[in-house]
mmCIF file with all atom_site columns, C-alpha atoms in Angstrom:
data_model
loop_
_atom_site.group_PDB
_atom_site.id
_atom_site.type_symbol
_atom_site.label_atom_id
_atom_site.label_alt_id
_atom_site.label_comp_id
_atom_site.label_asym_id
_atom_site.label_entity_id
_atom_site.label_seq_id
_atom_site.pdbx_PDB_ins_code
_atom_site.Cartn_x
_atom_site.Cartn_y
_atom_site.Cartn_z
_atom_site.occupancy
_atom_site.B_iso_or_equiv
_atom_site.pdbx_formal_charge
_atom_site.auth_seq_id
_atom_site.auth_comp_id
_atom_site.auth_asym_id
_atom_site.auth_atom_id
_atom_site.pdbx_PDB_model_num
ATOM 1   C CA . MET A 1 1   ? 3.584   10.450  24.931  1.00 80.00 ? 1   MET A CA 1
ATOM 2   C CA . GLU A 1 2   ? -0.036  11.560  25.344  1.00 89.00 ? 2   GLU A CA 1
ATOM 3   C CA . LEU A 1 3   ? -2.520  12.793  22.756  1.00 92.00 ? 3   LEU A CA 1
ATOM 4   C CA . ILE A 1 4   ? -5.804  14.604  23.318  1.00 93.00 ? 4   ILE A CA 1
ATOM 5   C CA . VAL A 1 5   ? -8.878  12.630  22.259  1.00 93.00 ? 5   VAL A CA 1
ATOM 6   C CA . LEU A 1 6   ? -11.210 14.516  19.915  1.00 93.00 ? 6   LEU A CA 1
ATOM 7   C CA . ASP A 1 7   ? -14.862 13.801  19.219  1.00 91.00 ? 7   ASP A CA 1
ATOM 8   C CA . LYS A 1 8   ? -16.356 13.630  15.731  1.00 90.00 ? 8   LYS A CA 1
ATOM 9   C CA . SER A 1 9   ? -17.191 17.343  15.986  1.00 91.00 ? 9   SER A CA 1
ATOM 10  C CA . GLY A 1 10  ? -13.482 18.098  16.234  1.00 89.00 ? 10  GLY A CA 1
ATOM 11  C CA . LYS A 1 11  ? -13.757 19.259  19.854  1.00 90.00 ? 11  LYS A CA 1
ATOM 12  C CA . GLU A 1 12  ? -11.598 18.058  22.726  1.00 90.00 ? 12  GLU A CA 1
ATOM 13  C CA . THR A 1 13  ? -13.245 15.477  24.962  1.00 90.00 ? 13  THR A CA 1
ATOM 14  C CA . GLY A 1 14  ? -11.077 16.336  27.962  1.00 88.00 ? 14  GLY A CA 1
ATOM 15  C CA . ARG A 1 15  ? -9.476  12.895  27.868  1.00 91.00 ? 15  ARG A CA 1
ATOM 16  C CA . LYS A 1 16  ? -5.972  11.895  26.831  1.00 92.00 ? 16  LYS A CA 1
ATOM 17  C CA . VAL A 1 17  ? -4.584  8.592   25.607  1.00 93.00 ? 17  VAL A CA 1
ATOM 18  C CA . SER A 1 18  ? -1.102  7.340   26.327  1.00 92.00 ? 18  SER A CA 1
ATOM 19  C CA . LEU A 1 19  ? 0.995   6.142   23.382  1.00 93.00 ? 19  LEU A CA 1
ATOM 20  C CA . ASP A 1 20  ? 3.815   3.657   23.932  1.00 92.00 ? 20  ASP A CA 1
ATOM 21  C CA . ASP A 1 21  ? 7.156   5.335   23.150  1.00 93.00 ? 21  ASP A CA 1
ATOM 22  C CA . ALA A 1 22  ? 8.534   1.963   22.045  1.00 93.00 ? 22  ALA A CA 1
ATOM 23  C CA . ILE A 1 23  ? 6.017   2.074   19.174  1.00 94.00 ? 23  ILE A CA 1
ATOM 24  C CA . PHE A 1 24  ? 5.212   5.722   18.513  1.00 95.00 ? 24  PHE A CA 1
ATOM 25  C CA . GLY A 1 25  ? 8.474   7.289   19.665  1.00 93.00 ? 25  GLY A CA 1
ATOM 26  C CA . ILE A 1 26  ? 11.322  5.413   17.978  1.00 94.00 ? 26  ILE A CA 1
ATOM 27  C CA . GLU A 1 27  ? 13.876  6.709   15.491  1.00 95.00 ? 27  GLU A CA 1
ATOM 28  C CA . PRO A 1 28  ? 12.412  5.753   12.066  1.00 95.00 ? 28  PRO A CA 1
ATOM 29  C CA . ASN A 1 29  ? 14.370  3.138   10.119  1.00 96.00 ? 29  ASN A CA 1
ATOM 30  C CA . GLU A 1 30  ? 14.082  4.263   6.492   1.00 96.00 ? 30  GLU A CA 1
ATOM 31  C CA . HIS A 1 31  ? 15.568  1.136   4.936   1.00 97.00 ? 31  HIS A CA 1
ATOM 32  C CA . VAL A 1 32  ? 13.158  -1.187  6.732   1.00 97.00 ? 32  VAL A CA 1
ATOM 33  C CA . VAL A 1 33  ? 10.238  1.020   5.637   1.00 97.00 ? 33  VAL A CA 1
ATOM 34  C CA . TYR A 1 34  ? 11.549  0.889   2.057   1.00 98.00 ? 34  TYR A CA 1
ATOM 35  C CA . LEU A 1 35  ? 11.602  -2.919  2.176   1.00 97.00 ? 35  LEU A CA 1
ATOM 36  C CA . GLU A 1 36  ? 8.017   -3.204  3.411   1.00 97.00 ? 36  GLU A CA 1
ATOM 37  C CA . VAL A 1 37  ? 6.732   -0.690  0.858   1.00 97.00 ? 37  VAL A CA 1
ATOM 38  C CA . LYS A 1 38  ? 8.615   -2.571  -1.860  1.00 98.00 ? 38  LYS A CA 1
ATOM 39  C CA . GLN A 1 39  ? 7.039   -5.844  -0.713  1.00 97.00 ? 39  GLN A CA 1
ATOM 40  C CA . TYR A 1 40  ? 3.548   -4.311  -0.651  1.00 96.00 ? 40  TYR A CA 1
ATOM 41  C CA . LEU A 1 41  ? 3.864   -2.870  -4.173  1.00 97.00 ? 41  LEU A CA 1
ATOM 42  C CA . ALA A 1 42  ? 5.426   -6.080  -5.512  1.00 97.00 ? 42  ALA A CA 1
ATOM 43  C CA . ALA A 1 43  ? 2.432   -8.047  -4.222  1.00 96.00 ? 43  ALA A CA 1
ATOM 44  C CA . GLN A 1 44  ? 0.083   -5.779  -6.218  1.00 96.00 ? 44  GLN A CA 1
ATOM 45  C CA . ARG A 1 45  ? 1.695   -6.783  -9.523  1.00 96.00 ? 45  ARG A CA 1
ATOM 46  C CA . GLN A 1 46  ? -0.204  -9.318  -11.620 1.00 95.00 ? 46  GLN A CA 1
ATOM 47  C CA . GLY A 1 47  ? 2.929   -10.723 -13.217 1.00 95.00 ? 47  GLY A CA 1
ATOM 48  C CA . THR A 1 48  ? 1.001   -11.910 -16.290 1.00 96.00 ? 48  THR A CA 1
ATOM 49  C CA . HIS A 1 49  ? 3.363   -10.337 -18.840 1.00 96.00 ? 49  HIS A CA 1
ATOM 50  C CA . LYS A 1 50  ? 4.436   -12.717 -21.612 1.00 96.00 ? 50  LYS A CA 1
ATOM 51  C CA . SER A 1 51  ? 6.126   -12.466 -25.006 1.00 95.00 ? 51  SER A CA 1
ATOM 52  C CA . LYS A 1 52  ? 6.387   -15.253 -27.583 1.00 94.00 ? 52  LYS A CA 1
ATOM 53  C CA . GLU A 1 53  ? 9.519   -17.342 -28.009 1.00 94.00 ? 53  GLU A CA 1
ATOM 54  C CA . ARG A 1 54  ? 10.615  -18.881 -31.314 1.00 92.00 ? 54  ARG A CA 1
ATOM 55  C CA . SER A 1 55  ? 8.772   -22.131 -30.650 1.00 92.00 ? 55  SER A CA 1
ATOM 56  C CA . GLU A 1 56  ? 5.492   -20.226 -30.128 1.00 93.00 ? 56  GLU A CA 1
ATOM 57  C CA . ILE A 1 57  ? 5.578   -18.120 -33.316 1.00 93.00 ? 57  ILE A CA 1
ATOM 58  C CA . SER A 1 58  ? 3.416   -19.250 -36.241 1.00 93.00 ? 58  SER A CA 1
ATOM 59  C CA . GLY A 1 59  ? 5.495   -19.736 -39.376 1.00 91.00 ? 59  GLY A CA 1
ATOM 60  C CA . SER A 1 60  ? 7.758   -22.036 -41.350 1.00 92.00 ? 60  SER A CA 1
ATOM 61  C CA . THR A 1 61  ? 10.974  -23.443 -39.937 1.00 93.00 ? 61  THR A CA 1
ATOM 62  C CA . ARG A 1 62  ? 12.529  -23.517 -43.424 1.00 94.00 ? 62  ARG A CA 1
ATOM 63  C CA . LYS A 1 63  ? 15.931  -21.838 -43.624 1.00 94.00 ? 63  LYS A CA 1
ATOM 64  C CA . LEU A 1 64  ? 15.486  -18.669 -45.699 1.00 92.00 ? 64  LEU A CA 1
ATOM 65  C CA . HIS A 1 65  ? 18.657  -19.144 -47.752 1.00 92.00 ? 65  HIS A CA 1
ATOM 66  C CA . ARG A 1 66  ? 21.810  -21.189 -47.631 1.00 93.00 ? 66  ARG A CA 1
ATOM 67  C CA . GLN A 1 67  ? 24.369  -20.508 -44.944 1.00 94.00 ? 67  GLN A CA 1
ATOM 68  C CA . LYS A 1 68  ? 27.191  -19.338 -47.196 1.00 94.00 ? 68  LYS A CA 1
ATOM 69  C CA . GLY A 1 69  ? 27.739  -17.864 -50.609 1.00 93.00 ? 69  GLY A CA 1
ATOM 70  C CA . THR A 1 70  ? 24.949  -15.257 -50.769 1.00 92.00 ? 70  THR A CA 1
ATOM 71  C CA . GLY A 1 71  ? 26.903  -12.352 -49.323 1.00 93.00 ? 71  GLY A CA 1
ATOM 72  C CA . GLY A 1 72  ? 24.134  -11.854 -46.757 1.00 90.00 ? 72  GLY A CA 1
ATOM 73  C CA . SER A 1 73  ? 24.126  -12.545 -43.044 1.00 91.00 ? 73  SER A CA 1
ATOM 74  C CA . ARG A 1 74  ? 23.048  -15.827 -41.448 1.00 91.00 ? 74  ARG A CA 1
ATOM 75  C CA . LYS A 1 75  ? 19.328  -15.691 -40.697 1.00 90.00 ? 75  LYS A CA 1
ATOM 76  C CA . GLY A 1 76  ? 17.801  -19.113 -40.086 1.00 92.00 ? 76  GLY A CA 1
ATOM 77  C CA . ASP A 1 77  ? 14.000  -19.165 -40.409 1.00 94.00 ? 77  ASP A CA 1
ATOM 78  C CA . ILE A 1 78  ? 11.354  -16.421 -40.562 1.00 94.00 ? 78  ILE A CA 1
ATOM 79  C CA . LYS A 1 79  ? 10.832  -16.619 -36.768 1.00 95.00 ? 79  LYS A CA 1
ATOM 80  C CA . ASN A 1 80  ? 14.276  -15.121 -36.197 1.00 94.00 ? 80  ASN A CA 1
ATOM 81  C CA . PRO A 1 81  ? 14.099  -12.190 -33.731 1.00 93.00 ? 81  PRO A CA 1
ATOM 82  C CA . LEU A 1 82  ? 15.809  -10.050 -36.385 1.00 92.00 ? 82  LEU A CA 1
ATOM 83  C CA . PHE A 1 83  ? 12.608  -9.925  -38.417 1.00 92.00 ? 83  PHE A CA 1
ATOM 84  C CA . LYS A 1 84  ? 9.394   -8.016  -37.861 1.00 92.00 ? 84  LYS A CA 1
ATOM 85  C CA . GLY A 1 85  ? 6.864   -10.457 -36.440 1.00 92.00 ? 85  GLY A CA 1
ATOM 86  C CA . GLY A 1 86  ? 9.628   -12.722 -35.202 1.00 93.00 ? 86  GLY A CA 1
ATOM 87  C CA . ALA A 1 87  ? 10.180  -13.962 -31.689 1.00 94.00 ? 87  ALA A CA 1
ATOM 88  C CA . ARG A 1 88  ? 11.562  -11.867 -28.849 1.00 94.00 ? 88  ARG A CA 1
ATOM 89  C CA . VAL A 1 89  ? 14.885  -12.711 -27.238 1.00 93.00 ? 89  VAL A CA 1
ATOM 90  C CA . PHE A 1 90  ? 14.830  -12.945 -23.420 1.00 94.00 ? 90  PHE A CA 1
ATOM 91  C CA . GLY A 1 91  ? 11.322  -11.482 -23.273 1.00 94.00 ? 91  GLY A CA 1
ATOM 92  C CA . PRO A 1 92  ? 9.192   -11.288 -20.122 1.00 96.00 ? 92  PRO A CA 1
ATOM 93  C CA . LYS A 1 93  ? 7.631   -14.456 -18.709 1.00 95.00 ? 93  LYS A CA 1
ATOM 94  C CA . PRO A 1 94  ? 4.805   -14.830 -16.173 1.00 97.00 ? 94  PRO A CA 1
ATOM 95  C CA . ARG A 1 95  ? 6.186   -14.632 -12.651 1.00 96.00 ? 95  ARG A CA 1
ATOM 96  C CA . ASP A 1 96  ? 5.206   -13.995 -9.052  1.00 97.00 ? 96  ASP A CA 1
ATOM 97  C CA . TYR A 1 97  ? 6.847   -10.835 -7.708  1.00 97.00 ? 97  TYR A CA 1
ATOM 98  C CA . ARG A 1 98  ? 5.970   -11.474 -4.067  1.00 96.00 ? 98  ARG A CA 1
ATOM 99  C CA . PHE A 1 99  ? 8.775   -11.980 -1.572  1.00 96.00 ? 99  PHE A CA 1
ATOM 100 C CA . LYS A 1 100 ? 8.934   -12.731 2.142   1.00 96.00 ? 100 LYS A CA 1
ATOM 101 C CA . LEU A 1 101 ? 9.895   -10.379 4.952   1.00 95.00 ? 101 LEU A CA 1
ATOM 102 C CA . ASN A 1 102 ? 10.344  -11.360 8.592   1.00 96.00 ? 102 ASN A CA 1
ATOM 103 C CA . LYS A 1 103 ? 7.508   -10.378 10.933  1.00 94.00 ? 103 LYS A CA 1
ATOM 104 C CA . SER A 1 104 ? 9.898   -8.514  13.231  1.00 95.00 ? 104 SER A CA 1
ATOM 105 C CA . LEU A 1 105 ? 11.067  -6.385  10.302  1.00 96.00 ? 105 LEU A CA 1
ATOM 106 C CA . LYS A 1 106 ? 7.486   -5.577  9.280   1.00 96.00 ? 106 LYS A CA 1
ATOM 107 C CA . ARG A 1 107 ? 6.639   -4.591  12.843  1.00 96.00 ? 107 ARG A CA 1
ATOM 108 C CA . LEU A 1 108 ? 9.678   -2.284  12.926  1.00 97.00 ? 108 LEU A CA 1
ATOM 109 C CA . ALA A 1 109 ? 8.541   -0.699  9.642   1.00 97.00 ? 109 ALA A CA 1
ATOM 110 C CA . LYS A 1 110 ? 5.085   0.070   11.079  1.00 97.00 ? 110 LYS A CA 1
ATOM 111 C CA . LYS A 1 111 ? 6.611   1.476   14.271  1.00 96.00 ? 111 LYS A CA 1
ATOM 112 C CA . SER A 1 112 ? 8.833   3.689   12.115  1.00 97.00 ? 112 SER A CA 1
ATOM 113 C CA . VAL A 1 113 ? 6.001   5.172   10.045  1.00 96.00 ? 113 VAL A CA 1
ATOM 114 C CA . PHE A 1 114 ? 3.777   5.762   13.087  1.00 96.00 ? 114 PHE A CA 1
ATOM 115 C CA . SER A 1 115 ? 6.675   7.454   14.886  1.00 96.00 ? 115 SER A CA 1
ATOM 116 C CA . GLN A 1 116 ? 7.321   9.629   11.845  1.00 96.00 ? 116 GLN A CA 1
ATOM 117 C CA . LYS A 1 117 ? 3.673   10.715  11.634  1.00 96.00 ? 117 LYS A CA 1
ATOM 118 C CA . LEU A 1 118 ? 3.614   11.585  15.330  1.00 95.00 ? 118 LEU A CA 1
ATOM 119 C CA . LYS A 1 119 ? 6.908   13.465  15.014  1.00 94.00 ? 119 LYS A CA 1
ATOM 120 C CA . GLU A 1 120 ? 5.418   15.546  12.177  1.00 94.00 ? 120 GLU A CA 1
ATOM 121 C CA . ASN A 1 121 ? 2.193   16.196  14.178  1.00 93.00 ? 121 ASN A CA 1
ATOM 122 C CA . ASN A 1 122 ? 0.161   14.351  11.559  1.00 94.00 ? 122 ASN A CA 1
ATOM 123 C CA . LEU A 1 123 ? -1.456  11.898  13.973  1.00 95.00 ? 123 LEU A CA 1
ATOM 124 C CA . LYS A 1 124 ? -4.824  12.461  15.663  1.00 95.00 ? 124 LYS A CA 1
ATOM 125 C CA . VAL A 1 125 ? -6.973  10.379  18.004  1.00 95.00 ? 125 VAL A CA 1
ATOM 126 C CA . VAL A 1 126 ? -10.760 10.474  17.753  1.00 95.00 ? 126 VAL A CA 1
ATOM 127 C CA . GLU A 1 127 ? -13.227 8.739   20.060  1.00 94.00 ? 127 GLU A CA 1
ATOM 128 C CA . ASP A 1 128 ? -15.044 5.779   18.531  1.00 92.00 ? 128 ASP A CA 1
ATOM 129 C CA . PHE A 1 129 ? -18.223 6.718   16.696  1.00 92.00 ? 129 PHE A CA 1
ATOM 130 C CA . LYS A 1 130 ? -20.769 5.034   14.444  1.00 91.00 ? 130 LYS A CA 1
ATOM 131 C CA . PHE A 1 131 ? -23.304 6.088   11.838  1.00 92.00 ? 131 PHE A CA 1
ATOM 132 C CA . GLU A 1 132 ? -26.880 4.836   11.769  1.00 91.00 ? 132 GLU A CA 1
ATOM 133 C CA . ALA A 1 133 ? -26.683 4.409   7.998   1.00 93.00 ? 133 ALA A CA 1
ATOM 134 C CA . PRO A 1 134 ? -24.012 4.805   5.312   1.00 94.00 ? 134 PRO A CA 1
ATOM 135 C CA . LYS A 1 135 ? -23.952 8.504   4.380   1.00 94.00 ? 135 LYS A CA 1
ATOM 136 C CA . THR A 1 136 ? -21.043 10.131  2.592   1.00 95.00 ? 136 THR A CA 1
ATOM 137 C CA . LYS A 1 137 ? -22.294 13.563  3.677   1.00 95.00 ? 137 LYS A CA 1
ATOM 138 C CA . ASP A 1 138 ? -21.949 12.616  7.353   1.00 94.00 ? 138 ASP A CA 1
ATOM 139 C CA . PHE A 1 139 ? -18.408 11.378  6.855   1.00 95.00 ? 139 PHE A CA 1
ATOM 140 C CA . ILE A 1 140 ? -17.439 14.556  4.972   1.00 96.00 ? 140 ILE A CA 1
ATOM 141 C CA . GLN A 1 141 ? -18.756 16.544  7.937   1.00 95.00 ? 141 GLN A CA 1
ATOM 142 C CA . VAL A 1 142 ? -16.482 14.600  10.309  1.00 95.00 ? 142 VAL A CA 1
ATOM 143 C CA . VAL A 1 143 ? -13.486 15.182  8.014   1.00 95.00 ? 143 VAL A CA 1
ATOM 144 C CA . ASN A 1 144 ? -14.227 18.922  7.901   1.00 95.00 ? 144 ASN A CA 1
ATOM 145 C CA . ASN A 1 145 ? -14.717 19.088  11.681  1.00 94.00 ? 145 ASN A CA 1
ATOM 146 C CA . LEU A 1 146 ? -11.277 17.549  12.178  1.00 94.00 ? 146 LEU A CA 1
ATOM 147 C CA . GLY A 1 147 ? -9.716  20.112  9.818   1.00 93.00 ? 147 GLY A CA 1
ATOM 148 C CA . LEU A 1 148 ? -8.726  17.473  7.277   1.00 93.00 ? 148 LEU A CA 1
ATOM 149 C CA . ALA A 1 149 ? -10.542 18.734  4.169   1.00 92.00 ? 149 ALA A CA 1
ATOM 150 C CA . ASN A 1 150 ? -8.551  18.146  0.959   1.00 91.00 ? 150 ASN A CA 1
ATOM 151 C CA . LYS A 1 151 ? -5.933  16.132  2.849   1.00 94.00 ? 151 LYS A CA 1
ATOM 152 C CA . LYS A 1 152 ? -5.226  12.494  2.112   1.00 96.00 ? 152 LYS A CA 1
ATOM 153 C CA . THR A 1 153 ? -6.312  10.880  5.366   1.00 96.00 ? 153 THR A CA 1
ATOM 154 C CA . LEU A 1 154 ? -6.141  7.341   6.735   1.00 97.00 ? 154 LEU A CA 1
ATOM 155 C CA . PHE A 1 155 ? -8.701  6.392   9.402   1.00 97.00 ? 155 PHE A CA 1
ATOM 156 C CA . ILE A 1 156 ? -7.797  3.320   11.460  1.00 96.00 ? 156 ILE A CA 1
ATOM 157 C CA . LEU A 1 157 ? -10.614 1.400   13.171  1.00 95.00 ? 157 LEU A CA 1
ATOM 158 C CA . GLY A 1 158 ? -10.308 -0.812  16.218  1.00 92.00 ? 158 GLY A CA 1
ATOM 159 C CA . GLU A 1 159 ? -13.167 -3.078  15.115  1.00 92.00 ? 159 GLU A CA 1
ATOM 160 C CA . PRO A 1 160 ? -15.399 -3.554  12.051  1.00 91.00 ? 160 PRO A CA 1
ATOM 161 C CA . ASN A 1 161 ? -17.521 -0.458  11.470  1.00 89.00 ? 161 ASN A CA 1
ATOM 162 C CA . LYS A 1 162 ? -19.526 -1.123  8.309   1.00 93.00 ? 162 LYS A CA 1
ATOM 163 C CA . PHE A 1 163 ? -21.380 2.184   7.978   1.00 94.00 ? 163 PHE A CA 1
ATOM 164 C CA . VAL A 1 164 ? -18.283 4.328   8.596   1.00 95.00 ? 164 VAL A CA 1
ATOM 165 C CA . TYR A 1 165 ? -16.407 2.299   5.978   1.00 95.00 ? 165 TYR A CA 1
ATOM 166 C CA . LEU A 1 166 ? -19.226 2.551   3.414   1.00 95.00 ? 166 LEU A CA 1
ATOM 167 C CA . SER A 1 167 ? -19.645 6.283   4.078   1.00 95.00 ? 167 SER A CA 1
ATOM 168 C CA . SER A 1 168 ? -15.988 6.911   3.226   1.00 94.00 ? 168 SER A CA 1
ATOM 169 C CA . ARG A 1 169 ? -15.698 4.645   0.205   1.00 93.00 ? 169 ARG A CA 1
ATOM 170 C CA . ASN A 1 170 ? -16.691 7.278   -2.351  1.00 93.00 ? 170 ASN A CA 1
ATOM 171 C CA . LEU A 1 171 ? -14.138 9.846   -1.159  1.00 94.00 ? 171 LEU A CA 1
ATOM 172 C CA . GLN A 1 172 ? -10.862 10.090  -3.028  1.00 93.00 ? 172 GLN A CA 1
ATOM 173 C CA . ASP A 1 173 ? -8.875  11.553  -0.129  1.00 93.00 ? 173 ASP A CA 1
ATOM 174 C CA . ALA A 1 174 ? -10.137 9.271   2.655   1.00 95.00 ? 174 ALA A CA 1
ATOM 175 C CA . LYS A 1 175 ? -9.369  5.646   3.374   1.00 95.00 ? 175 LYS A CA 1
ATOM 176 C CA . VAL A 1 176 ? -10.774 3.585   6.252   1.00 96.00 ? 176 VAL A CA 1
ATOM 177 C CA . LEU A 1 177 ? -9.026  0.401   7.386   1.00 95.00 ? 177 LEU A CA 1
ATOM 178 C CA . GLU A 1 178 ? -9.134  -1.870  10.408  1.00 95.00 ? 178 GLU A CA 1
ATOM 179 C CA . TYR A 1 179 ? -6.004  -1.967  12.566  1.00 94.00 ? 179 TYR A CA 1
ATOM 180 C CA . SER A 1 180 ? -5.166  -5.476  11.280  1.00 93.00 ? 180 SER A CA 1
ATOM 181 C CA . GLU A 1 181 ? -5.259  -4.372  7.607   1.00 94.00 ? 181 GLU A CA 1
ATOM 182 C CA . ILE A 1 182 ? -2.801  -1.482  7.678   1.00 94.00 ? 182 ILE A CA 1
ATOM 183 C CA . SER A 1 183 ? 0.564   -1.512  5.930   1.00 94.00 ? 183 SER A CA 1
ATOM 184 C CA . SER A 1 184 ? 3.448   0.941   6.080   1.00 96.00 ? 184 SER A CA 1
ATOM 185 C CA . TYR A 1 185 ? 2.511   1.988   2.548   1.00 96.00 ? 185 TYR A CA 1
ATOM 186 C CA . ASP A 1 186 ? -0.992  3.074   3.638   1.00 95.00 ? 186 ASP A CA 1
ATOM 187 C CA . VAL A 1 187 ? 0.370   5.119   6.541   1.00 96.00 ? 187 VAL A CA 1
ATOM 188 C CA . LEU A 1 188 ? 3.113   6.733   4.450   1.00 95.00 ? 188 LEU A CA 1
ATOM 189 C CA . LYS A 1 189 ? 0.772   7.620   1.596   1.00 95.00 ? 189 LYS A CA 1
ATOM 190 C CA . ALA A 1 190 ? -1.581  9.520   3.913   1.00 96.00 ? 190 ALA A CA 1
ATOM 191 C CA . ASN A 1 191 ? -0.914  13.142  4.845   1.00 96.00 ? 191 ASN A CA 1
ATOM 192 C CA . GLU A 1 192 ? -2.813  12.622  8.105   1.00 96.00 ? 192 GLU A CA 1
ATOM 193 C CA . VAL A 1 193 ? -3.539  9.520   10.177  1.00 97.00 ? 193 VAL A CA 1
ATOM 194 C CA . VAL A 1 194 ? -6.604  9.392   12.450  1.00 96.00 ? 194 VAL A CA 1
ATOM 195 C CA . LEU A 1 195 ? -6.695  6.634   15.047  1.00 96.00 ? 195 LEU A CA 1
ATOM 196 C CA . PHE A 1 196 ? -10.033 5.587   16.479  1.00 95.00 ? 196 PHE A CA 1
ATOM 197 C CA . GLU A 1 197 ? -9.543  5.402   20.238  1.00 93.00 ? 197 GLU A CA 1
ATOM 198 C CA . GLY A 1 198 ? -10.337 1.687   20.298  1.00 92.00 ? 198 GLY A CA 1
ATOM 199 C CA . SER A 1 199 ? -7.591  0.895   17.787  1.00 94.00 ? 199 SER A CA 1
ATOM 200 C CA . ILE A 1 200 ? -4.675  2.205   19.841  1.00 94.00 ? 200 ILE A CA 1
ATOM 201 C CA . GLU A 1 201 ? -4.330  -0.632  22.342  1.00 93.00 ? 201 GLU A CA 1
ATOM 202 C CA . LYS A 1 202 ? -4.815  -3.218  19.579  1.00 94.00 ? 202 LYS A CA 1
ATOM 203 C CA . ILE A 1 203 ? -2.130  -1.624  17.402  1.00 95.00 ? 203 ILE A CA 1
ATOM 204 C CA . GLN A 1 204 ? 0.249   -1.482  20.359  1.00 94.00 ? 204 GLN A CA 1
ATOM 205 C CA . GLU A 1 205 ? -0.503  -5.089  21.294  1.00 93.00 ? 205 GLU A CA 1
ATOM 206 C CA . ASN A 1 206 ? 0.208   -6.212  17.722  1.00 92.00 ? 206 ASN A CA 1
ATOM 207 C CA . LEU A 1 207 ? 3.477   -4.311  17.452  1.00 93.00 ? 207 LEU A CA 1
ATOM 208 C CA . ARG A 1 208 ? 4.815   -5.325  20.882  1.00 87.00 ? 208 ARG A CA 1
ATOM 209 C CA . LYS A 1 209 ? 5.057   -9.008  19.893  1.00 72.00 ? 209 LYS A CA 1
#
């Protein structure tokens, strides 16, 4: 599969890049993508939730009334979960939600989302460019030139590009990442994916392993 390379003005450069069908042309595996997205979102959770158990509640441990003979139910002490201000039964405890996925599965997930974007014609290639200083206005101009205004767009760099990254940081609909930072979640969340020309071979090299 070949894609036309655009410049930052949105015009065709006359060059084409070849995309590996084993990476950008496979049948997407939805379940594998689901697993990687689930792992990504689980890793974002702080897991600091905590409720107090009976031993942690401040209060007397004196039994409120005798066990039998009152006509009332058995209650124990004031920390009983039955009472307002009492403990919570089986409440949440701090935990780590992260879980492991095999590298081969994660590579398949990325291949699946890239293939899906290409299949939907939501993948573009732009020649590498740099800014002389961080300017949001310049980045907005590039987005408009590419016809991506008001579209959630992911730009993937082949190497660190500080000024391009800083120029995009204030835009709600644009996200700039290096090829090594991307996850299936980032690609799926974007309406459009723009690959810097220098990122293609590095992405393919990573996903061929």
